[in-house]
Short mmCIF file of C-alpha atoms in Angstrom, two decimals:
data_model
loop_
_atom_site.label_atom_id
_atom_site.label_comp_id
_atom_site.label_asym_id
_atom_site.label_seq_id
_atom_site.Cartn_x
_atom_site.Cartn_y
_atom_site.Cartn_z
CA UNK A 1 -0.94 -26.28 -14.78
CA UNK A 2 -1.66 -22.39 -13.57
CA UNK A 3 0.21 -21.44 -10.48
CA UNK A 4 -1.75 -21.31 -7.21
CA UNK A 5 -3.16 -17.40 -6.82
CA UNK A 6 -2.05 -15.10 -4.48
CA UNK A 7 -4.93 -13.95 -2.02
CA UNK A 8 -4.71 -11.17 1.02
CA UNK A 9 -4.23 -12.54 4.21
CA UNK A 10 -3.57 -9.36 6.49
CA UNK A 11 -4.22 -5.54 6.68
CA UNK A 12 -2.70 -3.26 8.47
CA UNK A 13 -3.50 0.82 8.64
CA UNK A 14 -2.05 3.66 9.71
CA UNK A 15 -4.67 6.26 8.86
CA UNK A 16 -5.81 9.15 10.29
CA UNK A 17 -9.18 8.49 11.26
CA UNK A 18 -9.07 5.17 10.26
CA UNK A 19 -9.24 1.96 12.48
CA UNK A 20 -10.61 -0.80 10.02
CA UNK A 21 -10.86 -1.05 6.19
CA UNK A 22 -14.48 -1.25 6.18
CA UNK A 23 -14.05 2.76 7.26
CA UNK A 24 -12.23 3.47 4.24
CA UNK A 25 -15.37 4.59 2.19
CA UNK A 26 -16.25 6.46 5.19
CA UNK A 27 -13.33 8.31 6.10
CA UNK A 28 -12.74 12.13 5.91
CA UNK A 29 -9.57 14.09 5.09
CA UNK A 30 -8.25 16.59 8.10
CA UNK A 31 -8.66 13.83 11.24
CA UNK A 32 -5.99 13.84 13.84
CA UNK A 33 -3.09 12.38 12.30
CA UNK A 34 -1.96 9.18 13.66
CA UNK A 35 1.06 8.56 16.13
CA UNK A 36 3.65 5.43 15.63
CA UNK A 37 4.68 5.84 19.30
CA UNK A 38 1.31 5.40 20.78
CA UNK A 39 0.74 2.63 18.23
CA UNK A 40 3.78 0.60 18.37
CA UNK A 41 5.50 2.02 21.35
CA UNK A 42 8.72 4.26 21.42
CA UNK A 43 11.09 1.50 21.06
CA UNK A 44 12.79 0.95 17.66
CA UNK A 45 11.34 4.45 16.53
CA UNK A 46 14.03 6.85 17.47
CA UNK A 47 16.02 8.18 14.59
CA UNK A 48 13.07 7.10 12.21
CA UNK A 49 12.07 9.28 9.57
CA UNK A 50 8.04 9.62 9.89
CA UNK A 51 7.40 7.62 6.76
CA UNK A 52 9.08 4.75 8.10
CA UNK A 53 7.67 5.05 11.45
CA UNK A 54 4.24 5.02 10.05
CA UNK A 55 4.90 1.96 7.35
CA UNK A 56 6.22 -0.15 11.22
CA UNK A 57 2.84 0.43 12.62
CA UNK A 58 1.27 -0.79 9.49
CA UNK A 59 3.05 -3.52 9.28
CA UNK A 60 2.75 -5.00 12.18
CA UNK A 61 -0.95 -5.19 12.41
CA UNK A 62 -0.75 -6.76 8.63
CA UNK A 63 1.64 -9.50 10.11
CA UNK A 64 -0.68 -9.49 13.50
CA UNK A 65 -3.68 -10.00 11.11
CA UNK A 66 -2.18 -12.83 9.05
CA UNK A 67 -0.51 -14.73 12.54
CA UNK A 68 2.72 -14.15 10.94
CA UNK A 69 3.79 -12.30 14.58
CA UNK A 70 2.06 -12.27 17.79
CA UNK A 71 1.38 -9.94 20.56
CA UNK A 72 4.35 -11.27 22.75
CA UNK A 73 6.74 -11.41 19.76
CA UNK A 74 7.27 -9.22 16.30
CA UNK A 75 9.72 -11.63 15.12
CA UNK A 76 8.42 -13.48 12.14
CA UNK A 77 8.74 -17.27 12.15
CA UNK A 78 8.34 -17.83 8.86
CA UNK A 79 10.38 -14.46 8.10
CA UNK A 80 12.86 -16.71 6.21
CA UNK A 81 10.30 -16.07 3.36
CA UNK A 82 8.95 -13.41 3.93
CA UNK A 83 9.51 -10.38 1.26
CA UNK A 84 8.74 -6.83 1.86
CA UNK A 85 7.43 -4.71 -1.12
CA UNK A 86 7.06 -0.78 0.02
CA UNK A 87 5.68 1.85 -2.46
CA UNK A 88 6.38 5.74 -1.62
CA UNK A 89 6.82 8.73 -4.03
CA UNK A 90 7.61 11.66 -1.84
CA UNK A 91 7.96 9.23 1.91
CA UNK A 92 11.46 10.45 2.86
CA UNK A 93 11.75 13.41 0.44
CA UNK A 94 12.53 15.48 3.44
CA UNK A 95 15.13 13.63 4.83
CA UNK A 96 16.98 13.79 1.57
CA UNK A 97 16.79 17.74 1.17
CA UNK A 98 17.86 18.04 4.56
CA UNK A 99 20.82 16.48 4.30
CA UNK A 100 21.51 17.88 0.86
CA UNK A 101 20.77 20.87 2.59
CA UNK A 102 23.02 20.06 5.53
CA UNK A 103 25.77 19.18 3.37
CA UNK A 104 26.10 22.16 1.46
CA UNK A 105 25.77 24.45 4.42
CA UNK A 106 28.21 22.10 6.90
CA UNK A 107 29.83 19.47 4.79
CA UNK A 108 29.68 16.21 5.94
CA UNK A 109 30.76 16.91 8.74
CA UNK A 110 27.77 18.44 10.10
CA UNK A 111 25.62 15.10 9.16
CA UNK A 112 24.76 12.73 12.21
CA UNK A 113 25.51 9.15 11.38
CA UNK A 114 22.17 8.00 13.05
CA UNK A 115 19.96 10.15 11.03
CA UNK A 116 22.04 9.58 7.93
CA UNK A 117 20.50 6.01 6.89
CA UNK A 118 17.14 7.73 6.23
CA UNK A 119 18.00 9.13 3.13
CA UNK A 120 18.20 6.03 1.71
CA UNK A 121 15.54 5.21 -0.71
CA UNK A 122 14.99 2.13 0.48
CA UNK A 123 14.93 2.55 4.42
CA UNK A 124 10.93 1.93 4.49
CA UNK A 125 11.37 -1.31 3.29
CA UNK A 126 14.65 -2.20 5.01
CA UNK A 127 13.26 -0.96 8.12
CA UNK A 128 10.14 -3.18 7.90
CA UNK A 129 12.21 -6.14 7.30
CA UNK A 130 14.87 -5.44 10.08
CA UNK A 131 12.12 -4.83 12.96
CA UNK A 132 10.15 -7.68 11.89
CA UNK A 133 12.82 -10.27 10.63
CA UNK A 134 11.85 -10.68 7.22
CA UNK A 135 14.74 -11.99 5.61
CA UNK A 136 13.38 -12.78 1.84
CA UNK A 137 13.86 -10.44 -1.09
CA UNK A 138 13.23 -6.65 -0.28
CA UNK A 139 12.23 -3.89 -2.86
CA UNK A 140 11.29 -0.42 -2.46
CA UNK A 141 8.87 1.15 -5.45
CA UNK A 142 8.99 5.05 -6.45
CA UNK A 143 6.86 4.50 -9.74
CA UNK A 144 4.54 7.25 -9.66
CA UNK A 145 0.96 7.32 -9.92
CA UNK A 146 0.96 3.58 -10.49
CA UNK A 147 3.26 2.43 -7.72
CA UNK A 148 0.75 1.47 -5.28
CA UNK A 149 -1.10 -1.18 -7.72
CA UNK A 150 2.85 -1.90 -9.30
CA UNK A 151 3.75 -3.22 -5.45
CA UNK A 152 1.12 -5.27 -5.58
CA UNK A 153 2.07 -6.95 -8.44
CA UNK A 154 5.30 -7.51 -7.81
CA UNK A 155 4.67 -8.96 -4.39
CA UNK A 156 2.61 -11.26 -5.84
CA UNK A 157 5.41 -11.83 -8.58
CA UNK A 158 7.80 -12.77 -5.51
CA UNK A 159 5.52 -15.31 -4.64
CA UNK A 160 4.49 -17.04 -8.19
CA UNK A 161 8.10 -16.90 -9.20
CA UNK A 162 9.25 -19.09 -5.99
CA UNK A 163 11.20 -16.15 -4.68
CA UNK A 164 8.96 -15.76 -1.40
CA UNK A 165 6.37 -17.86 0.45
CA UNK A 166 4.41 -14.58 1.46
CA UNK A 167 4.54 -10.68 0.81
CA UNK A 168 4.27 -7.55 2.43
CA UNK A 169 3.57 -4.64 0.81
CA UNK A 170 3.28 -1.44 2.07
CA UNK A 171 1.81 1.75 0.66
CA UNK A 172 3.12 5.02 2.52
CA UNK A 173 2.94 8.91 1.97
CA UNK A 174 3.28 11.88 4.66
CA UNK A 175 3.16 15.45 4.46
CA UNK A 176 5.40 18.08 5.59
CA UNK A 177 6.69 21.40 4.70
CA UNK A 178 9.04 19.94 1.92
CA UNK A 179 6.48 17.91 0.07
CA UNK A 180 3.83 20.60 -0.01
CA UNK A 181 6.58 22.79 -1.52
CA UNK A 182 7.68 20.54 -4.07
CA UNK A 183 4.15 18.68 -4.95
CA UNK A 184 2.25 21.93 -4.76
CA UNK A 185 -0.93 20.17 -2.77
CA UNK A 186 -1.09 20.85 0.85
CA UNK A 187 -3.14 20.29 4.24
CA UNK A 188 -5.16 17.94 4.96
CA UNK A 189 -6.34 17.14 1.64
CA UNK A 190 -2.43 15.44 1.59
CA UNK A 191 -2.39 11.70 3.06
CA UNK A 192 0.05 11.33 6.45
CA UNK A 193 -0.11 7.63 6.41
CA UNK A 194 0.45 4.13 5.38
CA UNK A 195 -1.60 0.83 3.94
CA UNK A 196 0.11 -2.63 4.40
CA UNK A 197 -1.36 -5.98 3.45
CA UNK A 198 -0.20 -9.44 3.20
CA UNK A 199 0.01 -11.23 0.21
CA UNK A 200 0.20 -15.11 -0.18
CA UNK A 201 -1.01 -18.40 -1.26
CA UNK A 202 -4.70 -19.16 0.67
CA UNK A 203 -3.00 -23.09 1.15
CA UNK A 204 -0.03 -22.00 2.94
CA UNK A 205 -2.08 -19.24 5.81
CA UNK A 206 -5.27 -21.81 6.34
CA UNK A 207 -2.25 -23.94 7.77
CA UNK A 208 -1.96 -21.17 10.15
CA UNK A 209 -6.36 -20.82 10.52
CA UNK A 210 -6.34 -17.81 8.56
CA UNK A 211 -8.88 -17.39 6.67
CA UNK A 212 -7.96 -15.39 3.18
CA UNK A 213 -9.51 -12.17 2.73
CA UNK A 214 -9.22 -11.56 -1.24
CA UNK A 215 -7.91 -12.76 -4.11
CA UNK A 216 -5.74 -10.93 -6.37
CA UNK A 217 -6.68 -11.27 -10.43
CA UNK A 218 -5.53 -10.12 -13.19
CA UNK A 219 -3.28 -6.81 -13.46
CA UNK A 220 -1.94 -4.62 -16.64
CA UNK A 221 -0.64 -1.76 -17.98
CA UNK A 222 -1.89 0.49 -20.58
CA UNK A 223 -1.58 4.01 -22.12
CA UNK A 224 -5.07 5.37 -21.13
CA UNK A 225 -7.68 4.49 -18.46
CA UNK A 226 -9.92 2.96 -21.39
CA UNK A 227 -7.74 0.64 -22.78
CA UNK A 228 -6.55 -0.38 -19.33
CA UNK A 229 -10.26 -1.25 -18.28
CA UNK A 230 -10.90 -2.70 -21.20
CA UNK A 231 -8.10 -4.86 -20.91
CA UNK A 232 -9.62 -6.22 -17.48
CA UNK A 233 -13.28 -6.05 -18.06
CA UNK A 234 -13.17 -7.04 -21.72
CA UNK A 235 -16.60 -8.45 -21.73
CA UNK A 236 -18.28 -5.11 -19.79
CA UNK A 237 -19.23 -7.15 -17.01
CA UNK A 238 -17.53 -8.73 -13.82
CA UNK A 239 -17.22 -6.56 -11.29
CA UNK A 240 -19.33 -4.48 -8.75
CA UNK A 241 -17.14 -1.41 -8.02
CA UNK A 242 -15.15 0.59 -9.58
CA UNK A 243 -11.82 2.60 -7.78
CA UNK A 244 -10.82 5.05 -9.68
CA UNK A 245 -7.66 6.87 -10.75
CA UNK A 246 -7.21 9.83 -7.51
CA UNK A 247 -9.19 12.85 -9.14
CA UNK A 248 -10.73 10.86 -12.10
CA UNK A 249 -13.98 12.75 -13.14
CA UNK A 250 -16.80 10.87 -11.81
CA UNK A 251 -19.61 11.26 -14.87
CA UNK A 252 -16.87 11.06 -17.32
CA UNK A 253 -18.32 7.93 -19.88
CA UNK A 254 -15.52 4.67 -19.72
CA UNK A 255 -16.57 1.85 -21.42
CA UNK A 256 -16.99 -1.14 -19.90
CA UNK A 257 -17.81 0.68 -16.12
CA UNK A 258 -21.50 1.35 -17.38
CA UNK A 259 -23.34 0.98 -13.96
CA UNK A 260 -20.31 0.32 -11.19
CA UNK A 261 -20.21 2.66 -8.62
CA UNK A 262 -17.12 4.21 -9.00
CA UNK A 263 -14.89 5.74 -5.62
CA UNK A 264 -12.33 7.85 -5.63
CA UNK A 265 -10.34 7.11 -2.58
CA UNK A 266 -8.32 10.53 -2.54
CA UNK A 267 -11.70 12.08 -1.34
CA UNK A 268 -11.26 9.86 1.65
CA UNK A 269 -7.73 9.99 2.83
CA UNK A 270 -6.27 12.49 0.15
CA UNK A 271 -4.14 13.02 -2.19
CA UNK A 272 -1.96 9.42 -1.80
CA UNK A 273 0.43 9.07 -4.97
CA UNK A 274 2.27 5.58 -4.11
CA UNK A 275 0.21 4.72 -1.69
CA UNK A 276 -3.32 4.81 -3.27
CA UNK A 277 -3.30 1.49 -5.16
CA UNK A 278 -2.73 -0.03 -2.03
CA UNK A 279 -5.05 1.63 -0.20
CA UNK A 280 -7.31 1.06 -2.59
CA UNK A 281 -6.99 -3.07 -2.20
CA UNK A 282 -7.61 -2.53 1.77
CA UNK A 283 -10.65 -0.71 0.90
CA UNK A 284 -11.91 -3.09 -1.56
CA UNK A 285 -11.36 -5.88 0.86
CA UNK A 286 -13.46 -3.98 3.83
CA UNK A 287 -16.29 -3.74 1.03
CA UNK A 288 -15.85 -7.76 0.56
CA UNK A 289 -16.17 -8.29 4.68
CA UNK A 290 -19.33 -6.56 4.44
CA UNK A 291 -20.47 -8.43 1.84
CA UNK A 292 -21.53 -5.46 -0.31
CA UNK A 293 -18.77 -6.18 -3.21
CA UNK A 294 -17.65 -9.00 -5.03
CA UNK A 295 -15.34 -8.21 -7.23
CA UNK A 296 -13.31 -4.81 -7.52
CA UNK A 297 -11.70 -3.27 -9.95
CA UNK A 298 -8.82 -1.08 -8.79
CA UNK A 299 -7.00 1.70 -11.53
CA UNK A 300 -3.88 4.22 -11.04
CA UNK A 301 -2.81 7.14 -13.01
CA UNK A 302 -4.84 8.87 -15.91
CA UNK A 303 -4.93 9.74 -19.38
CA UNK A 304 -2.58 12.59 -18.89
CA UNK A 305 0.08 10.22 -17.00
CA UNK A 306 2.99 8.20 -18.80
CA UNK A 307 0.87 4.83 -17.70
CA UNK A 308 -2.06 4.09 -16.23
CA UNK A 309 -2.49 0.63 -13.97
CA UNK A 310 -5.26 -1.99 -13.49
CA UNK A 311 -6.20 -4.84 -11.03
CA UNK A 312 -8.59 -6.94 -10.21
CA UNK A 313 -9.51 -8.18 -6.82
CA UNK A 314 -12.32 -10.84 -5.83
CA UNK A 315 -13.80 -11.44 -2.76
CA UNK A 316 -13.48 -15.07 -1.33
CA UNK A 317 -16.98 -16.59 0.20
CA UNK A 318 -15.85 -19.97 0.27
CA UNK A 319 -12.40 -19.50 2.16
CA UNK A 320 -14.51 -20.99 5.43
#
């Protein structure tokens, strides 16, 4: 007997320019960039690194979304089990060389203990489960080009495996002086924000009267872009949209994609690294709300990266 799948139950954004996923498609690089405080209030956000302040908001209007918290309470009920999967490549890279930088110049005695927890690579995803009382396992993903879509499947891992009852996972990149040094891509073609959606089984949040939004399918791995959409699509048919790879070259011929429109979703909210897969899944889902898509078909990473991930998500007309 299969396990029960793993649908999306919440989405939360923390875009610039950006209110719902259905603007995704829409959106333009360069809008005002978003501010936590005015979002989420002050509270809680001193000493926070912006990547973490951002991944909070986003958060909480997943877990507002999916009545896992309410307006008078962010303290998760079910928190117990509750996991929190955050992907970032570059979210508190300048944190780090600040305080490497800090060191050298000061020693450590010139580092404040408060602001000292940030450079922890996993303080997005600690933080999240801290402010909301998420108590199951917590993992924080630096994977590359394919950590977005990699979140995603290991919070829906968490769940199959009996580890958690319910995922989030978070997708969050900003831009600052450090990053565009080190990257080599600046302004506003650079994402300053975060994607968070809820992940879980569509039996346990219709006991809440929430109605699932998508449903994740099947996800790989592969050494090109071709054999990883081959791998998904291996009969050329089955889905209506294609998202691919940040930069992927639009005419270039991919078997198996004959006739999807394809989107790359860098052209929308820029260049995204770990956060793009998940982006990507709250874009597909505010395609499936319109009902313009059924099924999506989401890639990360290229021919010229060391791995290039797939995933299929499917809309869910019946979850009434």
């Amino acid at each position: 007997m299969s396990a029960p799948s793993v649908h999306v139950t919440g989405i939360g954004l923390a875009l610039p320019g950006v209110t719902r996923a259905a603007d995704l498609l829409r959106a333009a690089p360069g809008a005002d960039a978003v501010s936590p405080a005015e979002r989420i209030g002050r509270k809680g956000l001193r000493y926070k690194d912006r990547a973490t302040q951002l991944a909070l908001a986003a958060a909480r209007d997943a877990l507002r979304e999916a009545r896992l918290i309410t307006e008078e309470s962010e303290t998760c009920a079910l928190g117990a089990s509750t996991a929190v999967v955050a992907s970032s490549n570059l979210g508190n890279l300048d944190t780090v060389c600040r305080t490497a930088a800090e060191i050298a110049e000061q020693s450590v005695d010139g580092i404040s203990p408060m602001g000292l927890p940030n450079a922890s690579s996993n303080v997005v995803a600690s933080s999240v489960a801290i402010r909301f009382a998420l108590r199951g396992p917590n993992l924080m993903l630096c994977n590359g080009v394919t950590s977005g879509l990699d979140a995603l499947r290991w919070g829906a891992s968490l769940i199959a495996s009996g580890r958690a009852a319910r995922t989030v996972v978070i997708g969050v990149e900003t831009r600052n002086e450090v990053t565009d040094a080190l990257t080599g891509h600046a302004g506003p073609d650079v994402l300053d924000g975060a994607v968070a959606v809820v992940l879980e089984r569509a039996v346990d949040a219709r006991e809440r009267g929430v109605v699932p939004l998508a449903e994740l399918g099947a996800y790989t791995r592969g050494g090109s872009v071709a054999e990883c959409v081959a791998a998904l699509l291996p009969d050329d048919t089955g889905a209506d949209v294609w998202f691919t790879p940040q930069g992927f070259d639009a005419e270039l011929p991919v078997p198996a994609t004959r006739g999807l429109a394809r989107h790359d979703l860098s052209r929308n909210i820029g260049h995204a690294s770990g956060a793009l897969g998940v982006a990507q899944c709250a874009a597909a889902v505010g395609g499936f709300a319109g009902n313009d898509l059924g099924v999506a078909l989401l890639t990360n990473g290229d021919d010229g990266s060391d791995a290039v991930a797939g995933l299929v998500l499917r809309a869910v007309r019946d979850a009434a």
